[in-house]
Each structure stands twice: as C-alpha cells, then as structure tokens.
mmCIF file of C-alpha atoms in Angstrom:
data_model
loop_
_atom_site.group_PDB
_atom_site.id
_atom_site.type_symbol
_atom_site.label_atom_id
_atom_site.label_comp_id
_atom_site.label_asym_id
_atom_site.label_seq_id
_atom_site.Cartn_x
_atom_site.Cartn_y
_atom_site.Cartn_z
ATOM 1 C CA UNK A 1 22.801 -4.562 -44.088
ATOM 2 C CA UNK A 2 22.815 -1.165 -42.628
ATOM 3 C CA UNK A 3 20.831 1.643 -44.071
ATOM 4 C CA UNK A 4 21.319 5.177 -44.077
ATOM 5 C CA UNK A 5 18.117 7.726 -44.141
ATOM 6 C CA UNK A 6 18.605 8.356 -47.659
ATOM 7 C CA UNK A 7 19.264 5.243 -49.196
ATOM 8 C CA UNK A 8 16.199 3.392 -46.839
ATOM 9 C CA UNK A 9 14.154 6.653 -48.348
ATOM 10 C CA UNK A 10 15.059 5.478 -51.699
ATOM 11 C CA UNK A 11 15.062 1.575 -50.728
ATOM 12 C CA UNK A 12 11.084 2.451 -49.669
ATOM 13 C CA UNK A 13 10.322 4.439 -52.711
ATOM 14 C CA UNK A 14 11.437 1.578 -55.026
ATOM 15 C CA UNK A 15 9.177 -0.772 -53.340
ATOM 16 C CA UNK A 16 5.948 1.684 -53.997
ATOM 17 C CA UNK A 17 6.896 2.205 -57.320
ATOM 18 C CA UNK A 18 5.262 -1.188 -59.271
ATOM 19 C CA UNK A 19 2.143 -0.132 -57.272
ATOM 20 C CA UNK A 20 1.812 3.567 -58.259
ATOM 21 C CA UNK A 21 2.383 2.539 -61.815
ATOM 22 C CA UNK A 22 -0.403 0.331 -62.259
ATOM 23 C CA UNK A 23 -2.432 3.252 -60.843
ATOM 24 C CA UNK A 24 -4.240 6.502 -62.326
ATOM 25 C CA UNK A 25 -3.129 9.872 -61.448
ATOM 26 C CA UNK A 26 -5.842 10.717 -59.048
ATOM 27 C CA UNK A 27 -5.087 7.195 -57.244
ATOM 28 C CA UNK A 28 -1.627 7.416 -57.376
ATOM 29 C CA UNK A 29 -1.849 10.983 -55.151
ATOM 30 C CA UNK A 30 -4.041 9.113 -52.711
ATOM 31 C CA UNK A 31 -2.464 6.015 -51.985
ATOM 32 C CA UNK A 32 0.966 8.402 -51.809
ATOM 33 C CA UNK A 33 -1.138 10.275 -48.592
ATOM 34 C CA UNK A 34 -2.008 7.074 -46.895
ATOM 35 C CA UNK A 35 1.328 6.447 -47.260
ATOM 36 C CA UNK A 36 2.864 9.082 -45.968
ATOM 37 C CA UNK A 37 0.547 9.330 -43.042
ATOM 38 C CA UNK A 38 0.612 5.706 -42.046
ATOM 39 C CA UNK A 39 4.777 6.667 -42.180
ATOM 40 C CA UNK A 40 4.129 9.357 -40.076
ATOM 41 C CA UNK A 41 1.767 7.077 -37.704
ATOM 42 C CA UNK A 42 4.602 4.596 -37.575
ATOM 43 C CA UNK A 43 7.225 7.289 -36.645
ATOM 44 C CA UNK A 44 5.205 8.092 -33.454
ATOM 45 C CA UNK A 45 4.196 4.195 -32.487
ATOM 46 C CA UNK A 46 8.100 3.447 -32.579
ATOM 47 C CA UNK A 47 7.997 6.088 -29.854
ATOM 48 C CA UNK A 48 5.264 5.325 -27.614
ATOM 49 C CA UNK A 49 6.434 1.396 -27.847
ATOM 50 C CA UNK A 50 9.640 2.500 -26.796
ATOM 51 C CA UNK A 51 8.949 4.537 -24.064
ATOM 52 C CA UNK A 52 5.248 1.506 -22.991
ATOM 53 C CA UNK A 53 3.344 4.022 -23.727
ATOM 54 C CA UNK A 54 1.060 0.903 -25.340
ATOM 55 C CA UNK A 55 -2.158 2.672 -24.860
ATOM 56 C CA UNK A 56 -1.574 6.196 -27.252
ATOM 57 C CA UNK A 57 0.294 4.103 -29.564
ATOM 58 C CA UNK A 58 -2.269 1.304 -30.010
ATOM 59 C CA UNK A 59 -5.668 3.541 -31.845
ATOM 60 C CA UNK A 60 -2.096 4.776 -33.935
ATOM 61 C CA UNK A 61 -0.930 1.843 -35.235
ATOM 62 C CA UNK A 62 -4.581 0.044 -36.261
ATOM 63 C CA UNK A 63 -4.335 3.282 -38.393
ATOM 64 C CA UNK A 64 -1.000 2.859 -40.045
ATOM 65 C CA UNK A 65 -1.454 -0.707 -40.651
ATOM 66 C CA UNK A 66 -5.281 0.098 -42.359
ATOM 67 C CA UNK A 67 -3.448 2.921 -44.453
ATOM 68 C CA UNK A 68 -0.592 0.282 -45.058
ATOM 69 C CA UNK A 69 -3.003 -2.615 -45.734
ATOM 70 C CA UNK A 70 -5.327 -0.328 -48.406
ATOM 71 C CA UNK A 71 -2.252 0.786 -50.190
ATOM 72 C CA UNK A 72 -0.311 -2.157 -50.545
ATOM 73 C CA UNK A 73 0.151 -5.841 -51.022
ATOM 74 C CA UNK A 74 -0.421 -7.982 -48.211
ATOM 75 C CA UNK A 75 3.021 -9.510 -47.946
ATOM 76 C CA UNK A 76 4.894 -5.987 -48.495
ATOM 77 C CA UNK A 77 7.728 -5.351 -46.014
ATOM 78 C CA UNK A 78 6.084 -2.245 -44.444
ATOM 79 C CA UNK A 79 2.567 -4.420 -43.770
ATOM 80 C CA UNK A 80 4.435 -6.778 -42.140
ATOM 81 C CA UNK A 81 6.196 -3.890 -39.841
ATOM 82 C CA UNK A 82 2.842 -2.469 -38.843
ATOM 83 C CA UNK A 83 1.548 -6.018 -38.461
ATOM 84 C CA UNK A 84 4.493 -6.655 -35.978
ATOM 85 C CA UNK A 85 4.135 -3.164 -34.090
ATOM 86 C CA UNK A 86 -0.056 -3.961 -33.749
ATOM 87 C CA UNK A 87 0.387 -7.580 -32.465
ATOM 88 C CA UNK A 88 3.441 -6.199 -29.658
ATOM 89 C CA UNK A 89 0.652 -3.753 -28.488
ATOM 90 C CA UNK A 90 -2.063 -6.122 -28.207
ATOM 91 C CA UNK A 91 0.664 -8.357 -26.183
ATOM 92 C CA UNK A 92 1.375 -5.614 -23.957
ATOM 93 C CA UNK A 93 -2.312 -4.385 -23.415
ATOM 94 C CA UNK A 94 -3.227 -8.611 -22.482
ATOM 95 C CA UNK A 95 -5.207 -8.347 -25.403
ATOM 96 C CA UNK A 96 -3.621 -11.972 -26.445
ATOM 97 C CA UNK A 97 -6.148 -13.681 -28.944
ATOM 98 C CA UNK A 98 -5.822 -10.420 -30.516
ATOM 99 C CA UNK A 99 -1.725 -10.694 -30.945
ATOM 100 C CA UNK A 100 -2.193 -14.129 -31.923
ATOM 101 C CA UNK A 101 -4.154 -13.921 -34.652
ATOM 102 C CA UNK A 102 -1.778 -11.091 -36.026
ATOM 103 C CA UNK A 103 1.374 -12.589 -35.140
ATOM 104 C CA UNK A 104 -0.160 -15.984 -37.316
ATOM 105 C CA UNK A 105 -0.473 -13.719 -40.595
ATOM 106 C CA UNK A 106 2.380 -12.095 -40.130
ATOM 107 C CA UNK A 107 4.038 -15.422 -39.790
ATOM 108 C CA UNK A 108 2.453 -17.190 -42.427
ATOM 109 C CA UNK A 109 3.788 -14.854 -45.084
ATOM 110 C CA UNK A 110 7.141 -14.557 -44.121
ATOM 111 C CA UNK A 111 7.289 -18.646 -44.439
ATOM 112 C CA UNK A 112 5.999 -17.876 -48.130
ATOM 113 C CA UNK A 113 7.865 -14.973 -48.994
ATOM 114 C CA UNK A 114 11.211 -15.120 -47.228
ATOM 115 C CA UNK A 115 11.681 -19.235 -45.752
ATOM 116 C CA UNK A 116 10.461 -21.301 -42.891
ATOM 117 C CA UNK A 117 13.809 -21.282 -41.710
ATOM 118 C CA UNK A 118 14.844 -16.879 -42.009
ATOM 119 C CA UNK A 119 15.573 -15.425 -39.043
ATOM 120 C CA UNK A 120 12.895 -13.089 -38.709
ATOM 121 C CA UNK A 121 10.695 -15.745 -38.602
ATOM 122 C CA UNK A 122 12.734 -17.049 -35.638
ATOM 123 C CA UNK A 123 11.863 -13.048 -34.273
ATOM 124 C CA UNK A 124 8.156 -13.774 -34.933
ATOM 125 C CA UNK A 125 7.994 -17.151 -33.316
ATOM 126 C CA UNK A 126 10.036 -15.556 -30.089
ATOM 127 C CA UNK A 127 7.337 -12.912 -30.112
ATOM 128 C CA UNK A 128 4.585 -14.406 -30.306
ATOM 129 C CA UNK A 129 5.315 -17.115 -27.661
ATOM 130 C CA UNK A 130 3.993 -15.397 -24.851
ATOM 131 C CA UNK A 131 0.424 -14.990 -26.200
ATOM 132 C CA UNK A 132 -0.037 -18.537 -26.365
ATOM 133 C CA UNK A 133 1.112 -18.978 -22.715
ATOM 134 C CA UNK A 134 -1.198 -16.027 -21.597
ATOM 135 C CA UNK A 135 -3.882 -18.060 -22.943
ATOM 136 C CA UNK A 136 -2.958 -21.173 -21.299
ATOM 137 C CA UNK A 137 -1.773 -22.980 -24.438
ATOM 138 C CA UNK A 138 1.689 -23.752 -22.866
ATOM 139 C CA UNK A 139 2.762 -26.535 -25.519
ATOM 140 C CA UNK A 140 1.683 -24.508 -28.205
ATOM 141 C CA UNK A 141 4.498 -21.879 -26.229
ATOM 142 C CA UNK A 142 6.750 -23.916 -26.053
ATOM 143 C CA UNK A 143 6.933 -25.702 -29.402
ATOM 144 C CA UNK A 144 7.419 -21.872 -30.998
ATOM 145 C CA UNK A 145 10.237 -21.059 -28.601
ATOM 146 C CA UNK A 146 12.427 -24.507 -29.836
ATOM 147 C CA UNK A 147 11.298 -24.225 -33.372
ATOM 148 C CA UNK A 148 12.794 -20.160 -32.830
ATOM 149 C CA UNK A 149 16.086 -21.628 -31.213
ATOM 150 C CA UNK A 150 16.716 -24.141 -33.722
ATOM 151 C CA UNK A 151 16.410 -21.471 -36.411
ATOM 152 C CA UNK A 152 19.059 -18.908 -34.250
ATOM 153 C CA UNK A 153 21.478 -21.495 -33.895
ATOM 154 C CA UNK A 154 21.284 -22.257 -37.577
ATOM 155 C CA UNK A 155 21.502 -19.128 -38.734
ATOM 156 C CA UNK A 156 23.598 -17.179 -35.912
ATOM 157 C CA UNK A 157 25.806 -20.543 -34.209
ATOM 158 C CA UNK A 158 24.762 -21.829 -30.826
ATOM 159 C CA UNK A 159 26.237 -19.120 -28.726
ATOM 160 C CA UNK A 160 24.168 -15.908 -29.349
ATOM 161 C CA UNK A 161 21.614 -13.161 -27.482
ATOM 162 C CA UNK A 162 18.540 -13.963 -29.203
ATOM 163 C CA UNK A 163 19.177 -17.865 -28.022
ATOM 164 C CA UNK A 164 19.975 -17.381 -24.600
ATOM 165 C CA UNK A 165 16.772 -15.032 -24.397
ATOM 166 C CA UNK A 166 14.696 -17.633 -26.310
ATOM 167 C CA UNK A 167 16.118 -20.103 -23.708
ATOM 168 C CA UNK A 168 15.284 -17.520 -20.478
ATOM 169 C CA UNK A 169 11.579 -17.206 -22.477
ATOM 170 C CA UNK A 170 11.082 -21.406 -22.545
ATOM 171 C CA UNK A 171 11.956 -21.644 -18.750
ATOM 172 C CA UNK A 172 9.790 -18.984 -17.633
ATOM 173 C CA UNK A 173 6.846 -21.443 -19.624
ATOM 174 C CA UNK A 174 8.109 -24.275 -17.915
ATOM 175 C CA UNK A 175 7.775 -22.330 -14.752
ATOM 176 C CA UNK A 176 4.217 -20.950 -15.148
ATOM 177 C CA UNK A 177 3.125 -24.272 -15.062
ATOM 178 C CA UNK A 178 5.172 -25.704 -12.280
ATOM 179 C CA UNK A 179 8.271 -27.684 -14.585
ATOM 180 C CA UNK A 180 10.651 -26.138 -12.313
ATOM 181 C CA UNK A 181 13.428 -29.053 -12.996
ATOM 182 C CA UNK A 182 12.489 -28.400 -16.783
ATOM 183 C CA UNK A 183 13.203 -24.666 -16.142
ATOM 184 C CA UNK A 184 16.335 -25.026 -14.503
ATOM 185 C CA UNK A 185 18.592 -26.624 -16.927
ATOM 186 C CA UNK A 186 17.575 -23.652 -19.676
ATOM 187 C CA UNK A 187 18.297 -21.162 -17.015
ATOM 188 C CA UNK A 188 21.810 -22.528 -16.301
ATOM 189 C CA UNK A 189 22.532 -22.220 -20.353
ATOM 190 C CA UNK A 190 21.036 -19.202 -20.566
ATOM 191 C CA UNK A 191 23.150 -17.937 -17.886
ATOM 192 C CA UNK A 192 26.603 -19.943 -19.011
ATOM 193 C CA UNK A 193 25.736 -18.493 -22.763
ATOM 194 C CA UNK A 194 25.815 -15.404 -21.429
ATOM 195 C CA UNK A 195 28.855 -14.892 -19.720
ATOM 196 C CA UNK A 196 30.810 -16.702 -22.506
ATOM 197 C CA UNK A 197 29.370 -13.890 -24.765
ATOM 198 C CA UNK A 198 30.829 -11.122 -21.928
ATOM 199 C CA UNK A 199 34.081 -12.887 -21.824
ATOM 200 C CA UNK A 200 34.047 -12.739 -25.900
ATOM 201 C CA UNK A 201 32.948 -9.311 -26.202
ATOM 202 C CA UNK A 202 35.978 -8.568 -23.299
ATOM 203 C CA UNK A 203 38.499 -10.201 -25.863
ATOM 204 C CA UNK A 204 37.540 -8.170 -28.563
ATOM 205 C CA UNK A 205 37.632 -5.000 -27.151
ATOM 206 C CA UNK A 206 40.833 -5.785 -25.396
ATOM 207 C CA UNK A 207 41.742 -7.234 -29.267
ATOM 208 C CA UNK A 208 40.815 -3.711 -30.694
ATOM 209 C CA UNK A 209 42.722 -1.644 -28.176
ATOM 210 C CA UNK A 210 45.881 -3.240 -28.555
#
C-alpha cells in the first residue's frame, strides 16, 4: 500500500494516539516534542544515508531512536524504523557488533509482532547478513541469507530483485572465505534471474505501448 503525505500524517497520528491518552497534559506536550524532533532527526538521516554521508547522520539517528524509544512502545513501527536506520549506520561505519545487536531486536519483534515468515523480516535478515560475515561468523551469514530467500520466494515467487540480490549477497560469503565453486552457481542464477526480469519488464512495456 502506497501512502500519500497526508494520509501517512494521519496513519502516524493514529498510532500516537492510545499513548497520548493514557498520558497527562503536561506529558502529553512532551512526548508530542520528542516526537516531532526525533521526526525531524529522521527526515535528515534519510538524507545523509542516502547521499553515505554515515558519519553526520549517525550522532542523528542515536537521537531519534532515544526520542522514539522514550516516547513509545518498543515494538512501534517508527522504533523499529530508527532501529533499522541506526544498525545500517553502524554497518557502514564497520561498527558490526554494534549493527548486530540492533539488527537482533529489531528482528526479534517483528517475528512477534508481524510473523517469522513477513517479508520485512526477509529485509532484516538480508541486512543484517553482512555484519555477521564482517565478524567472521560466515555460517551464521549464510544461514540468514537462505532463511531471507526462502521467505522472498514465498512471499514474492522465485523470480524477483530482492532474491537475485540475496543470491549475489550469499556468493560474495562463499567467496570471502574461498567457496569459489559454492559462489559460482548463485552467481549464474543471480545473473539468469536477472535478465529474465529485463526481458519481463521489456514485455510489459512493449504490452503497455501497444
């Protein structure tokens, strides 16, 4: 689903509103400026991320998540963004125990709230991946990256992107520590996935035109 400005304005408001509730006035004006600045913080992380600017956005985004974190639940959706946005920064800046141990929450509560088996847990596993090979944990690496294709190609069919990018990920394991005929075969998939989804997205276009 697709969300315009207004209606993810309104989509975010609804969320806050069983917190405020529960809250006195004074608190309620509080938590609403956390809010709004850790919104603010995110705005600007999205940015630097964007353009690897991993260094300015990383003192930004321990912010917004600590606003996030003090103002609401632990498995609210926007925790779990700044969790995601903190954990790609500590990736980025080689700071991998760090990313680990955030990727692992963020993880563990979208098996509880959402499924062991929803696609964005599939995006976490992918994610996180490369941590555990930075550290030299290459099984651990590897066993995320199949569990992360198995939920793609459950939920999206076996020809898709994210799979032939989890495959491209798994090979470049296999190659760090010297699997090079394990490597090859996910290469060649990745590749052949690939250009079937060109040929596809060829098809449709011509399909549209005509």
């Amino acid at each position: 689903m697709r969300f315009t400005t207004r209606k993810l304005a309104i989509f975010l408001l609804a969320a806050a509103l069983p917190l405020l509730s529960s809250c006195g006035e004074g608190e309620k004006l509080v938590i609403s400026g956390k809010l709004g600045k850790a919104n603010r913080l995110n705005e600007q992380v999205k940015k630097l991320i964007r353009s690897r600017k991993y260094t300015k956005a990383l003192p930004l985004a321990r912010k917004a998540l600590a606003y996030r974190e003090k103002s609401l639940k632990p498995d609210h959706a926007l925790v779990l963004e700044s969790q995601d946005a903190l954990a790609t920064i500590y990736q980025a800046t080689r700071r991998y125990e760090k990313a680990s141990v955030l990727f692992w929450k963020r993880l563990a509560t979208l098996e509880r709230t959402v499924g062991p088996g929803h696609i964005e847990v599939a995006h976490t596993l992918y994610k996180m991946a490369p941590s555990f090979g930075n550290l030299g944990e290459f099984a651990k690496a590897t066993t995320l990256l199949k569990r992360a294709r198995a939920i793609y190609e459950k939920n999206l069919g076996l020809d898709h992107a994210f799979i032939a990018d989890t495959l491209r990920r798994q090979a470049s394991v296999y190659e760090l520590i010297g699997l090079w005929e394990d490597a090859a075969p996910l290469l060649k998939e990745a590749r052949s996935m690939r250009a079937r989804l060109a040929k596809r997205a060829r098809k449709n276009k011509a399909a549209k035109k005509g």
